[in-house]
mmCIF file of C-alpha atoms in Angstrom:
data_model
loop_
_atom_site.group_PDB
_atom_site.id
_atom_site.type_symbol
_atom_site.label_atom_id
_atom_site.label_comp_id
_atom_site.label_asym_id
_atom_site.label_seq_id
_atom_site.Cartn_x
_atom_site.Cartn_y
_atom_site.Cartn_z
ATOM 1 C CA MET A 4 5.914 34.828 12.455
ATOM 2 C CA LYS A 5 3.800 32.140 11.130
ATOM 3 C CA ARG A 6 1.454 30.266 13.458
ATOM 4 C CA THR A 7 1.450 26.558 13.460
ATOM 5 C CA THR A 8 -2.074 24.922 13.400
ATOM 6 C CA ASP A 9 -3.211 21.466 13.592
ATOM 7 C CA ARG A 10 -4.031 21.825 9.779
ATOM 8 C CA ASN A 11 -0.325 22.674 9.057
ATOM 9 C CA ILE A 12 0.994 19.798 10.997
ATOM 10 C CA ARG A 13 -1.292 17.222 9.499
ATOM 11 C CA SER A 14 -0.399 18.547 6.184
ATOM 12 C CA ARG A 15 3.524 18.309 6.882
ATOM 13 C CA SER A 16 3.067 14.724 8.511
ATOM 14 C CA LEU A 17 0.779 13.675 5.376
ATOM 15 C CA SER A 18 3.575 14.648 2.961
ATOM 16 C CA ARG A 19 6.172 12.802 5.044
ATOM 17 C CA ALA A 20 4.002 9.841 4.668
ATOM 18 C CA ASP A 21 3.153 10.355 1.049
ATOM 19 C CA VAL A 22 7.255 10.210 0.558
ATOM 20 C CA ALA A 23 7.575 7.209 2.697
ATOM 21 C CA PHE A 24 4.712 5.506 0.684
ATOM 22 C CA ASP A 25 6.364 6.386 -2.555
ATOM 23 C CA LYS A 26 9.696 5.033 -1.554
ATOM 24 C CA ALA A 27 8.100 1.752 -0.403
ATOM 25 C CA ALA A 28 6.193 1.431 -3.675
ATOM 26 C CA LYS A 29 9.530 1.853 -5.685
ATOM 27 C CA GLU A 30 11.265 -0.564 -3.235
ATOM 28 C CA VAL A 31 8.900 -3.178 -3.684
ATOM 29 C CA LYS A 32 8.993 -3.296 -7.367
ATOM 30 C CA ASN A 33 12.972 -3.824 -6.972
ATOM 31 C CA LEU A 34 13.109 -6.641 -4.704
ATOM 32 C CA LYS A 35 15.674 -9.398 -5.922
ATOM 33 C CA VAL A 36 12.883 -12.208 -5.242
ATOM 34 C CA LYS A 37 9.144 -11.872 -6.014
ATOM 35 C CA PRO A 38 7.056 -12.167 -2.867
ATOM 36 C CA THR A 39 4.554 -14.938 -2.471
ATOM 37 C CA ASP A 40 1.034 -14.527 -4.172
ATOM 38 C CA THR A 41 -0.429 -13.988 -0.828
ATOM 39 C CA GLU A 42 1.993 -11.272 0.065
ATOM 40 C CA MET A 43 1.573 -9.692 -3.479
ATOM 41 C CA LEU A 44 -2.223 -9.555 -2.684
ATOM 42 C CA GLU A 45 -1.720 -7.904 0.586
ATOM 43 C CA ILE A 46 0.527 -5.134 -1.053
ATOM 44 C CA TYR A 47 -1.851 -4.788 -3.993
ATOM 45 C CA CYS A 48 -4.980 -4.269 -1.795
ATOM 46 C CA LEU A 49 -3.021 -1.858 0.691
ATOM 47 C CA PHE A 50 -1.720 0.095 -2.326
ATOM 48 C CA LYS A 51 -5.308 0.269 -3.916
ATOM 49 C CA GLN A 52 -6.845 1.436 -0.644
ATOM 50 C CA ALA A 53 -4.297 4.149 -0.163
ATOM 51 C CA THR A 54 -4.239 5.523 -3.643
ATOM 52 C CA VAL A 55 -8.084 4.843 -4.611
ATOM 53 C CA GLY A 56 -9.915 4.347 -1.360
ATOM 54 C CA ASP A 57 -12.727 1.720 -1.180
ATOM 55 C CA VAL A 58 -13.271 -0.613 -4.083
ATOM 56 C CA ASN A 59 -15.167 1.264 -6.856
ATOM 57 C CA THR A 60 -15.502 -1.434 -9.463
ATOM 58 C CA GLU A 61 -17.702 -4.517 -9.922
ATOM 59 C CA ARG A 62 -16.347 -7.853 -8.865
ATOM 60 C CA PRO A 63 -14.775 -9.513 -11.858
ATOM 61 C CA GLY A 64 -16.559 -12.402 -13.687
ATOM 62 C CA MET A 65 -16.444 -16.068 -12.534
ATOM 63 C CA LEU A 66 -13.558 -17.332 -14.531
ATOM 64 C CA ASP A 67 -11.297 -14.364 -13.747
ATOM 65 C CA PHE A 68 -9.647 -15.975 -10.702
ATOM 66 C CA LYS A 69 -6.845 -13.573 -10.354
ATOM 67 C CA GLY A 70 -8.922 -10.616 -10.787
ATOM 68 C CA LYS A 71 -11.361 -11.916 -8.203
ATOM 69 C CA ALA A 72 -8.544 -12.647 -5.740
ATOM 70 C CA LYS A 73 -7.326 -9.096 -6.219
ATOM 71 C CA TRP A 74 -10.898 -7.569 -5.920
ATOM 72 C CA ASP A 75 -11.706 -9.577 -2.852
ATOM 73 C CA SER A 76 -8.401 -8.457 -1.067
ATOM 74 C CA TRP A 77 -9.217 -4.867 -1.866
ATOM 75 C CA GLU A 78 -12.797 -5.195 -0.716
ATOM 76 C CA ALA A 79 -11.709 -6.576 2.607
ATOM 77 C CA LYS A 80 -9.798 -3.340 3.433
ATOM 78 C CA LYS A 81 -13.143 -1.206 2.681
ATOM 79 C CA GLY A 82 -13.378 1.580 5.288
ATOM 80 C CA MET A 83 -9.591 1.627 6.105
ATOM 81 C CA SER A 84 -8.425 5.247 5.835
ATOM 82 C CA LYS A 85 -5.814 6.411 3.326
ATOM 83 C CA GLU A 86 -3.346 7.178 6.043
ATOM 84 C CA ASP A 87 -3.876 3.884 7.770
ATOM 85 C CA ALA A 88 -3.524 2.065 4.455
ATOM 86 C CA MET A 89 -0.251 3.702 3.669
ATOM 87 C CA LYS A 90 1.185 2.899 7.092
ATOM 88 C CA ALA A 91 0.340 -0.725 6.567
ATOM 89 C CA TYR A 92 1.604 -0.736 3.186
ATOM 90 C CA ILE A 93 4.979 0.811 4.181
ATOM 91 C CA THR A 94 5.066 -1.607 7.220
ATOM 92 C CA LYS A 95 4.399 -4.577 4.800
ATOM 93 C CA VAL A 96 7.183 -3.557 2.659
ATOM 94 C CA GLU A 97 9.716 -3.367 5.335
ATOM 95 C CA GLU A 98 8.654 -6.734 6.652
ATOM 96 C CA LEU A 99 9.230 -8.024 3.111
ATOM 97 C CA LYS A 100 12.700 -6.593 2.919
ATOM 98 C CA ALA A 101 13.551 -7.871 6.312
ATOM 99 C CA LYS A 102 12.044 -11.614 5.439
ATOM 100 C CA TYR A 103 13.803 -11.979 2.593
ATOM 101 C CA GLU A 104 17.029 -10.465 3.974
ATOM 102 C CA MET A 105 17.710 -8.556 0.964
ATOM 103 C CA THR A 106 18.428 -4.924 -0.165
ATOM 104 C CA VAL A 107 16.492 -3.659 -3.017
ATOM 105 C CA VAL A 108 17.973 -3.355 -6.536
ATOM 106 C CA ASP A 109 18.237 0.187 -7.834
#
């Protein structure tokens, strides 16, 4: 009989979180209406924090307004754990689906 350890439980729950995260990432790409720029920035920074971790690039140059906005939003999540970023991302996608009262397009 296999003994269940904290490590096994964490591993299983992490893979469930990974599945939910991947599902949310697919769903947000298939919304019928594009979220606002502010909502897109929040989705972007949470996705980057969950998949890469803390920002690991230099801040874009002075004239790259879009790049700077994305970098700044990601930098604001510095220190957030992968798991917390994944949960926040999933929650945000669910909020967007509810806000726009729509189902995703397959």
